[in-house]
Coordinates of C-alpha atoms in Angstrom, one line a residue:
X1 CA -39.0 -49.6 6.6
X2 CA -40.0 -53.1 6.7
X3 CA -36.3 -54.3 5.6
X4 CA -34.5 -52.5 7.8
X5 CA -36.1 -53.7 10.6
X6 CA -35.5 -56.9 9.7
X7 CA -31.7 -56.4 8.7
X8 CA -29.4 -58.5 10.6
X9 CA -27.6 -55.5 12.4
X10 CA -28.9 -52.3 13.1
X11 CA -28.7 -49.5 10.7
X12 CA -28.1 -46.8 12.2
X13 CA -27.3 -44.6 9.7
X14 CA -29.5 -44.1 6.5
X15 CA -26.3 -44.8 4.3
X16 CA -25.9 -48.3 6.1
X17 CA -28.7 -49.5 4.2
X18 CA -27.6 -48.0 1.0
X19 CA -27.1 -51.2 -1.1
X20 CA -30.0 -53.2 -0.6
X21 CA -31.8 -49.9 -2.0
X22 CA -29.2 -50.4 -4.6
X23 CA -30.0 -53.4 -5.9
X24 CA -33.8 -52.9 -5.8
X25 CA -33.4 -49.6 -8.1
X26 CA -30.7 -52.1 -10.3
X27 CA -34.0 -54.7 -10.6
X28 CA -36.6 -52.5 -11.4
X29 CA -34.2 -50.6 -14.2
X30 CA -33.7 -53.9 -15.7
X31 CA -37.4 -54.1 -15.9
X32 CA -38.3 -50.9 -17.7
X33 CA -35.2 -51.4 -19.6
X34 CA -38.4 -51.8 -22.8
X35 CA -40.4 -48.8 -21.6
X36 CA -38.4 -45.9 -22.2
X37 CA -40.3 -43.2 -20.2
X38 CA -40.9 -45.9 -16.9
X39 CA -37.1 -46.2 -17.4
X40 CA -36.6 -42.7 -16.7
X41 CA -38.8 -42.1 -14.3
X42 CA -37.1 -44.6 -12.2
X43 CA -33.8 -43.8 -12.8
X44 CA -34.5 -40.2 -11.7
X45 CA -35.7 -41.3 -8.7
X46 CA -32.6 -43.3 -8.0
X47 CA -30.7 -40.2 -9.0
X48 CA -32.9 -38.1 -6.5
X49 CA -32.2 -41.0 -3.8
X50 CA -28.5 -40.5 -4.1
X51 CA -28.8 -37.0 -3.7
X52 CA -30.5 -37.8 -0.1
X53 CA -27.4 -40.3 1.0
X54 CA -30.2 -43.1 0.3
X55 CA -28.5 -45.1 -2.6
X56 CA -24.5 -45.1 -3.3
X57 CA -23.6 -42.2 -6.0
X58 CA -21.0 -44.7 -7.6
X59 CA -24.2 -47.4 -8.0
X60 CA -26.4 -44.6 -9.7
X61 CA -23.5 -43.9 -12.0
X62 CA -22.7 -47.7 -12.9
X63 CA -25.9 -48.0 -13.9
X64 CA -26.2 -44.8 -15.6
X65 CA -23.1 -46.1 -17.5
X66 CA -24.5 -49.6 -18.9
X67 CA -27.9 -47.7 -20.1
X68 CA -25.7 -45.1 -21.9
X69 CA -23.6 -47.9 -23.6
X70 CA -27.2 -49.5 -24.5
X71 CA -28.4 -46.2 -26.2
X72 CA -31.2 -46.4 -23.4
X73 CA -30.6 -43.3 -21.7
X74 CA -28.2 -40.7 -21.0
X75 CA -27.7 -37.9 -18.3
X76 CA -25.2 -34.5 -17.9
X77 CA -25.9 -33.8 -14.3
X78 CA -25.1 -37.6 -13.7
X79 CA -22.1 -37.6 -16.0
X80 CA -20.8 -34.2 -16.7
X81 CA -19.3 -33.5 -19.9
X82 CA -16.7 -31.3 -18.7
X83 CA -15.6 -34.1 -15.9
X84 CA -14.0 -36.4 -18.8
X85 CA -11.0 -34.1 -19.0
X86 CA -8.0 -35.7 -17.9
X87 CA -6.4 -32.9 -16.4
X88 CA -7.9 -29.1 -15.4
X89 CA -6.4 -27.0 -18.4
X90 CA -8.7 -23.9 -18.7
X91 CA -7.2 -22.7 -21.5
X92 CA -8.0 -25.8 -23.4
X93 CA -11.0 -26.7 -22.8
X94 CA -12.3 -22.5 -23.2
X95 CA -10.9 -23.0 -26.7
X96 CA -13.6 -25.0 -27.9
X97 CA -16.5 -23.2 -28.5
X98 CA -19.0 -25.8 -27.7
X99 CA -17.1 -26.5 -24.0
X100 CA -19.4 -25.1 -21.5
X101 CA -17.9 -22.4 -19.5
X102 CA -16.1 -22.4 -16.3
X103 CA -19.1 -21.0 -14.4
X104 CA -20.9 -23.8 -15.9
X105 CA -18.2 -26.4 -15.0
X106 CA -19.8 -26.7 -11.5
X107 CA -18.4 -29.1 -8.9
X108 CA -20.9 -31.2 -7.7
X109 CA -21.3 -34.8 -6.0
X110 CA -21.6 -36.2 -9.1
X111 CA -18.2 -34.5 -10.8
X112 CA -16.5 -35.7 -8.3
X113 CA -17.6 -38.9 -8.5
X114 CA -17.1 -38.5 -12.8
X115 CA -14.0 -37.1 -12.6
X116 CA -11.7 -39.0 -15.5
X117 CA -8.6 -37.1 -13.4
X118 CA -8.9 -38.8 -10.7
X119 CA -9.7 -42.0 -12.5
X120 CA -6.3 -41.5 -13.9
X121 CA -4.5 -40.9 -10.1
X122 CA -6.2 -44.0 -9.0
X123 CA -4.6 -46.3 -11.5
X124 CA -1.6 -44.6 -10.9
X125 CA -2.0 -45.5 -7.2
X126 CA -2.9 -49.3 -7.9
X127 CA 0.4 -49.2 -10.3
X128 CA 2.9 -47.7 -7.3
X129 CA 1.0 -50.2 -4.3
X130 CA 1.4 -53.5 -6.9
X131 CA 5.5 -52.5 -7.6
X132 CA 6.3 -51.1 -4.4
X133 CA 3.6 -51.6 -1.7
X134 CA 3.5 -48.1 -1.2
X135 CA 2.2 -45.0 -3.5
X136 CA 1.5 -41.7 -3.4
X137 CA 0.0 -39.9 -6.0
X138 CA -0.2 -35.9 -5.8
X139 CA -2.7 -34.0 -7.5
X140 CA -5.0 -36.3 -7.2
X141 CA -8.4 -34.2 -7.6
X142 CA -7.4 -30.8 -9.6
X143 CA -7.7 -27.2 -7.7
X144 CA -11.3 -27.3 -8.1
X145 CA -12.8 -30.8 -6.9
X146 CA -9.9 -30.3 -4.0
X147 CA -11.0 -27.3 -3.1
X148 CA -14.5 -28.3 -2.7
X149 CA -13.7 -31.8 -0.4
X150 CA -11.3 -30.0 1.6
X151 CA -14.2 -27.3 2.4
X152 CA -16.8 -30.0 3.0
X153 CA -13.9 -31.9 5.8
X154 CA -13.3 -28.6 7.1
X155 CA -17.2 -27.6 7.7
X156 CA -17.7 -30.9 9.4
X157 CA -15.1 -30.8 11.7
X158 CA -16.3 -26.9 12.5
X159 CA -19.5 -28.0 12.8
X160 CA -20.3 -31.3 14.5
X161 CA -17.4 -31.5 17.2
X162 CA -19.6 -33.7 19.2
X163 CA -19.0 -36.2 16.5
X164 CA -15.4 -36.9 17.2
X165 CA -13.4 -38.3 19.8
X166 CA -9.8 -39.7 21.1
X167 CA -8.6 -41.9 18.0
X168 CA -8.2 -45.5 19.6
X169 CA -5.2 -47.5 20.1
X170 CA -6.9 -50.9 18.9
X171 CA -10.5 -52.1 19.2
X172 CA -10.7 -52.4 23.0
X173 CA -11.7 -48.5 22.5
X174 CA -8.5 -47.6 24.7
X175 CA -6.7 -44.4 24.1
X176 CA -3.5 -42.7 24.6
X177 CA -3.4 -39.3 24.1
X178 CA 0.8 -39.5 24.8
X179 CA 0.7 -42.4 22.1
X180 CA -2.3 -41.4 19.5
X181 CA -2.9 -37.7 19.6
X182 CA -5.8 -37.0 17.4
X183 CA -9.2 -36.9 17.5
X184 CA -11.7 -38.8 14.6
X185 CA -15.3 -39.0 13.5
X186 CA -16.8 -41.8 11.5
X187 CA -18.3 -41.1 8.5
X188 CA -20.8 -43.4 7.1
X189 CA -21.9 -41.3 3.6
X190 CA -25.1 -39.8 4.0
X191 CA -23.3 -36.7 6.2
X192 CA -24.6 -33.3 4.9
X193 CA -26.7 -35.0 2.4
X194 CA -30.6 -34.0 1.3
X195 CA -32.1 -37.1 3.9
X196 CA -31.6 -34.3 6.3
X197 CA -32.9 -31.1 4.4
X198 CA -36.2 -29.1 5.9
X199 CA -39.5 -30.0 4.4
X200 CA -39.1 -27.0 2.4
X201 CA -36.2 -27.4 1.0
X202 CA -36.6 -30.8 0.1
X203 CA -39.7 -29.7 -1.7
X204 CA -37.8 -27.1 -3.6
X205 CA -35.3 -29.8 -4.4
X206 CA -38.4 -32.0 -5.9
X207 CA -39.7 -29.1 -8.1
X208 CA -36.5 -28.4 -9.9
X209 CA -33.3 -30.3 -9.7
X210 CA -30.8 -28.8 -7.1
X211 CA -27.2 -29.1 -7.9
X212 CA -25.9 -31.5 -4.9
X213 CA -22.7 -30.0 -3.6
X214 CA -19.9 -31.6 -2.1
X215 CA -20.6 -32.8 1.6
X216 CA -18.6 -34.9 4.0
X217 CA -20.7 -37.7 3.1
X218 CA -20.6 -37.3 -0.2
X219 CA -16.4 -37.5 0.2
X220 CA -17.0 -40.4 2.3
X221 CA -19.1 -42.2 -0.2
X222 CA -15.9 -41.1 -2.7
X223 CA -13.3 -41.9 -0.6
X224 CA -14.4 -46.2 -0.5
X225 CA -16.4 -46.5 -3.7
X226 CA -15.1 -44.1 -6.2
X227 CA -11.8 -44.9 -5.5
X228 CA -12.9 -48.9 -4.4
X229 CA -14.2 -49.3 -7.4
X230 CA -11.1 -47.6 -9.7
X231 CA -8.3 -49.8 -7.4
X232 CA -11.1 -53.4 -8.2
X233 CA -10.4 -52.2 -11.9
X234 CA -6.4 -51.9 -11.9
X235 CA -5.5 -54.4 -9.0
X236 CA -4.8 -58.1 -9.8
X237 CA -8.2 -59.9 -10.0
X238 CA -9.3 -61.3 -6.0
X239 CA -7.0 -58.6 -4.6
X240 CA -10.0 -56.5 -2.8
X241 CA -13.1 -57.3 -2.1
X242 CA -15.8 -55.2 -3.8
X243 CA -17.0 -52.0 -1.6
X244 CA -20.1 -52.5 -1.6
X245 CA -20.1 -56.0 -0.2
X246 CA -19.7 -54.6 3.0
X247 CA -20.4 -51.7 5.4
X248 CA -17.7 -49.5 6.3
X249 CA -17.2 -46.0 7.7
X250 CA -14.3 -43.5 6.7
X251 CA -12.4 -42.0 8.8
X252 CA -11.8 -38.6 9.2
X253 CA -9.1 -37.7 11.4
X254 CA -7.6 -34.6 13.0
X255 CA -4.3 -33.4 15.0
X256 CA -4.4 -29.8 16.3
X257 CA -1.2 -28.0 16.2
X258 CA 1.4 -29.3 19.2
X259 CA -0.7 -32.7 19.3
X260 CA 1.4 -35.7 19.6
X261 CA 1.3 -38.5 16.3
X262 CA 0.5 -42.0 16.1
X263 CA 3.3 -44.5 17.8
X264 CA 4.6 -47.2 15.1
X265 CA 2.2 -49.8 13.9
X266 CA 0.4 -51.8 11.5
X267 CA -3.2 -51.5 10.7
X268 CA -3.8 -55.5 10.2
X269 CA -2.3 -57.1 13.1
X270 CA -4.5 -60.1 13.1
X271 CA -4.7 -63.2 10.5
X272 CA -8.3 -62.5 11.5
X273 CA -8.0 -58.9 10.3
X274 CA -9.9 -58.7 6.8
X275 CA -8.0 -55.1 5.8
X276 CA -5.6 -55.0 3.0
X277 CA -5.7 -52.1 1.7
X278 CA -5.1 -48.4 4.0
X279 CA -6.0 -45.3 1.9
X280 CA -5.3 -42.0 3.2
X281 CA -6.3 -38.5 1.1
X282 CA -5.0 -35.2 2.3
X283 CA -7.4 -32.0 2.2
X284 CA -5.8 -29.1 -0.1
X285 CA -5.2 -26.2 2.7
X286 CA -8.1 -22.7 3.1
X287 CA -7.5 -20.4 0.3
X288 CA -6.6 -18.0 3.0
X289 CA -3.6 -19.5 3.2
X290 CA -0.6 -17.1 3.2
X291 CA 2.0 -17.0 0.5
X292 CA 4.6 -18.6 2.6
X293 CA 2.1 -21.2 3.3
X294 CA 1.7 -21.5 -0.3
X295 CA 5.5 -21.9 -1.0
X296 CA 5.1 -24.3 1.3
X297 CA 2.9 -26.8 -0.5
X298 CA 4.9 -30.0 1.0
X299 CA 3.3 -29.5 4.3
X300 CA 6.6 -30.5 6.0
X301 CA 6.9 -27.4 8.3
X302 CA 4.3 -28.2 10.3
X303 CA 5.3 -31.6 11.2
X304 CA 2.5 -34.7 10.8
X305 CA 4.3 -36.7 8.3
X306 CA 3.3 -40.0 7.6
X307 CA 6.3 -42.4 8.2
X308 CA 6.0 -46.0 6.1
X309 CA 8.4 -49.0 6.7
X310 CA 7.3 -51.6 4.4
X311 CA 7.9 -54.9 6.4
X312 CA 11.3 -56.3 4.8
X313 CA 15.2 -55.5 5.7
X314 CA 15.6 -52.9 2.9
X315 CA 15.7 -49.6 5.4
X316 CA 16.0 -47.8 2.1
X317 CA 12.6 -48.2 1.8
X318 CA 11.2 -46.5 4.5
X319 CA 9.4 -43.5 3.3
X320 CA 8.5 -39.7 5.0
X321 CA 5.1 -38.7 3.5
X322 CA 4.3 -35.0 4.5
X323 CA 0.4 -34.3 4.3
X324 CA 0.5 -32.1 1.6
X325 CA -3.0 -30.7 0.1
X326 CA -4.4 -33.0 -2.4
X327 CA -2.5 -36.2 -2.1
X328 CA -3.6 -39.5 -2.1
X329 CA -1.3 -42.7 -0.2
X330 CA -2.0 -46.0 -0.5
X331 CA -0.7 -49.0 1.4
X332 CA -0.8 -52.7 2.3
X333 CA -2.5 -52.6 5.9
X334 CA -0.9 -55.9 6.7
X335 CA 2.7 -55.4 5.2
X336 CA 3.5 -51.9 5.9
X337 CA 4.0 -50.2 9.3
X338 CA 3.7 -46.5 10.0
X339 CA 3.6 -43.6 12.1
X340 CA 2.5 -39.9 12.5
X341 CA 4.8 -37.5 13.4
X342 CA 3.8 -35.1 16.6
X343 CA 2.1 -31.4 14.6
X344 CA 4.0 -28.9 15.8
X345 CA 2.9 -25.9 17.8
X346 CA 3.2 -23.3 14.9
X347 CA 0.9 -24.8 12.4
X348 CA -1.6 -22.5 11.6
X349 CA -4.2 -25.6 10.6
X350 CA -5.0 -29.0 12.0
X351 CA -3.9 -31.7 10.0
X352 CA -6.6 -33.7 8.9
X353 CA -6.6 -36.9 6.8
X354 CA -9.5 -39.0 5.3
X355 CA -9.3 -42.6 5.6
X356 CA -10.3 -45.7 4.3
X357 CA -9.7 -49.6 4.4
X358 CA -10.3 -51.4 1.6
X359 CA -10.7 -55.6 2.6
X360 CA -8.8 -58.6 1.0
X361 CA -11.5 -61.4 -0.4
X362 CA -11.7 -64.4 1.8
X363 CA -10.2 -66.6 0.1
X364 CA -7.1 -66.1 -2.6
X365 CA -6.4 -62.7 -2.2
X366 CA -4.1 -62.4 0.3
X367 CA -0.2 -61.8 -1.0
X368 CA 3.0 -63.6 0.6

């Protein structure tokens, strides 16, 4: 309580002060590192503080991934077994007899955040953004991990409406409905999270461990250091700046069928602009989805395509993205200009899209 109040901005969210919880669990780990049962008992609590939007998911499992490679500790829930496989092939993974089975391959926060599949789709991503500028990589998650953040996006935008309003033009605040027709919430990661549970639920939850599902925080918390963390990995070295040296929401935004897109622009207009990286995911579609829908996994009947014009004279590189279920598009914010195409009146589903912005260092990062 005492830091927060003296943090230099105001936190409003509990997720906001995420890191500096971070780092104290990070010292106090190193401490017990000769103390076996003090070293669990503290990393369970940082696990447990996760789990409550208090400490960074990604920061529980980096740690939980040098103790492992030290022979100091090692946990399933944290890092499920079943989550190393590349791609979701049921009929390999049930022929080995010691493979847990489906109903025990549960997708939680922390598959999600283990998932070696989308590890995979990331580098991928950083691959396609270093050759071309642009990528888009489909598949990203696998049926089951997709199915579980498009349900969390879609329960908070059925359930906290107040939480969203007209998507701004630039950071005056102004809005356009003619020229911007969405709406958007900001996510900060601790959404839906345990930090919110009743007293009696959270007491249940400290008796026996409760599987954390998939939130809208916990997809927010995915979105900028899962995937920050995979693109710091594949990306030229001083290309991004790390994640978690800064506080950033995601952005979850939403067109209702007939709504107008997003007019032609570029996300960093300014030299003073620090983004330099624009990610966008796409939530798979409701499994009540109709077969035509189905045929129709490109999403291109219902309009909202993403147009990209990288910045240079080539027109053949301009590039129609249709929001289709379960891809990930990446892009430089300050080289690449884009639209949204209007939604058109027959789509059966908003179009919603997740968004972050990763930022270039400060100094030598920045391409010509």
């Amino acid at each position: 309580h005492a830091l927060r109040e003296r943090a230099p901005v105001a936190l409003e969210r509990p997720f906001w002060g995420a890191q500096f919880l971070a780092m104290a669990f990070g010292h106090e780990l190193g401490f017990a590192a000769a103390n076996p049962p003090a070293l669990r008992a503290i990393f369970d609590l940082g696990v447990a503080a996760a789990e409550r939007g208090l400490v960074p998911f990604q920061s529980v499992r980096a740690a939980h991934g040098q103790l492992k490679q030290l022979g100091l500790l090692s946990c399933d829930v944290v890092d499920p077994p079943w989550s190393a496989a590349a791609r979701e092939n049921e009929t390999e993974v049930d022929a080995d007899a010691d493979a847990p089975t489906r109903a025990e391959r549960s997708v939680t926060a922390w598959s999600l955040f283990a998932s070696a599949r989308f590890r995979a789709a990331s580098s991928e991503l950083a691959r396609g953004l270093e050759a071309d500028g642009v990528a888009v990589v489909d598949d990203a998650l696998g049926e089951r991990h997709a199915a579980a953040v498009a349900a969390a996006l879609r329960t908070f935008r059925e359930t906290e409406t107040n939480a969203f309003s007209p998507g701004a033009l630039d950071r005056t605040g102004r809005s356009n409905a003619g020229a911007r027709g969405d709406v958007i919430a900001w996510l900060a990661g601790d959404e839906g999270l345990a930090a919110s549970e009743s007293s009696k639920d959270r007491r249940r939850h400290e008796r026996e461990h409760v599987e954390v599902k998939v939130t809208a925080g916990v997809v927010a918390q995915w979105m900028r250091s899962c995937l920050g963390s995979h693109l710091l990995e594949s990306l030229p070295t001083e290309t991004l700046l790390p994640s978690d040296a800064y506080v950033a929401n995601a952005m979850l935004s939403a067109y209702a069928p007939g709504a107008p897109g997003f007019v032609p622009h570029t996300d960093c207009s300014s030299p003073s602009d620090p983004r330099r990286v624009t990610a966008v995911y796409y939530p798979a579609l409701p499994e009540t989805e109709t077969e035509n829908e189905k045929a129709n996994k490109s999403g291109a009947l219902d309009g909202g395509e993403l147009v990209l014009r990288p910045r240079d004279a080539d027109a053949s590189r301009r590039r129609v993205v249709s929001p289709r279920g379960d891809r990930l598009v990446a892009f430089w914010s300050d080289e690449v200009e884009h639209e949204v195409l209007g939604v058109k009146r027959t789509a059966r589903e908003e179009r919603l899209a997740l968004s972050f912005w990763f930022l270039k260092q400060r100094t030598g990062g920045a391409r010509s």
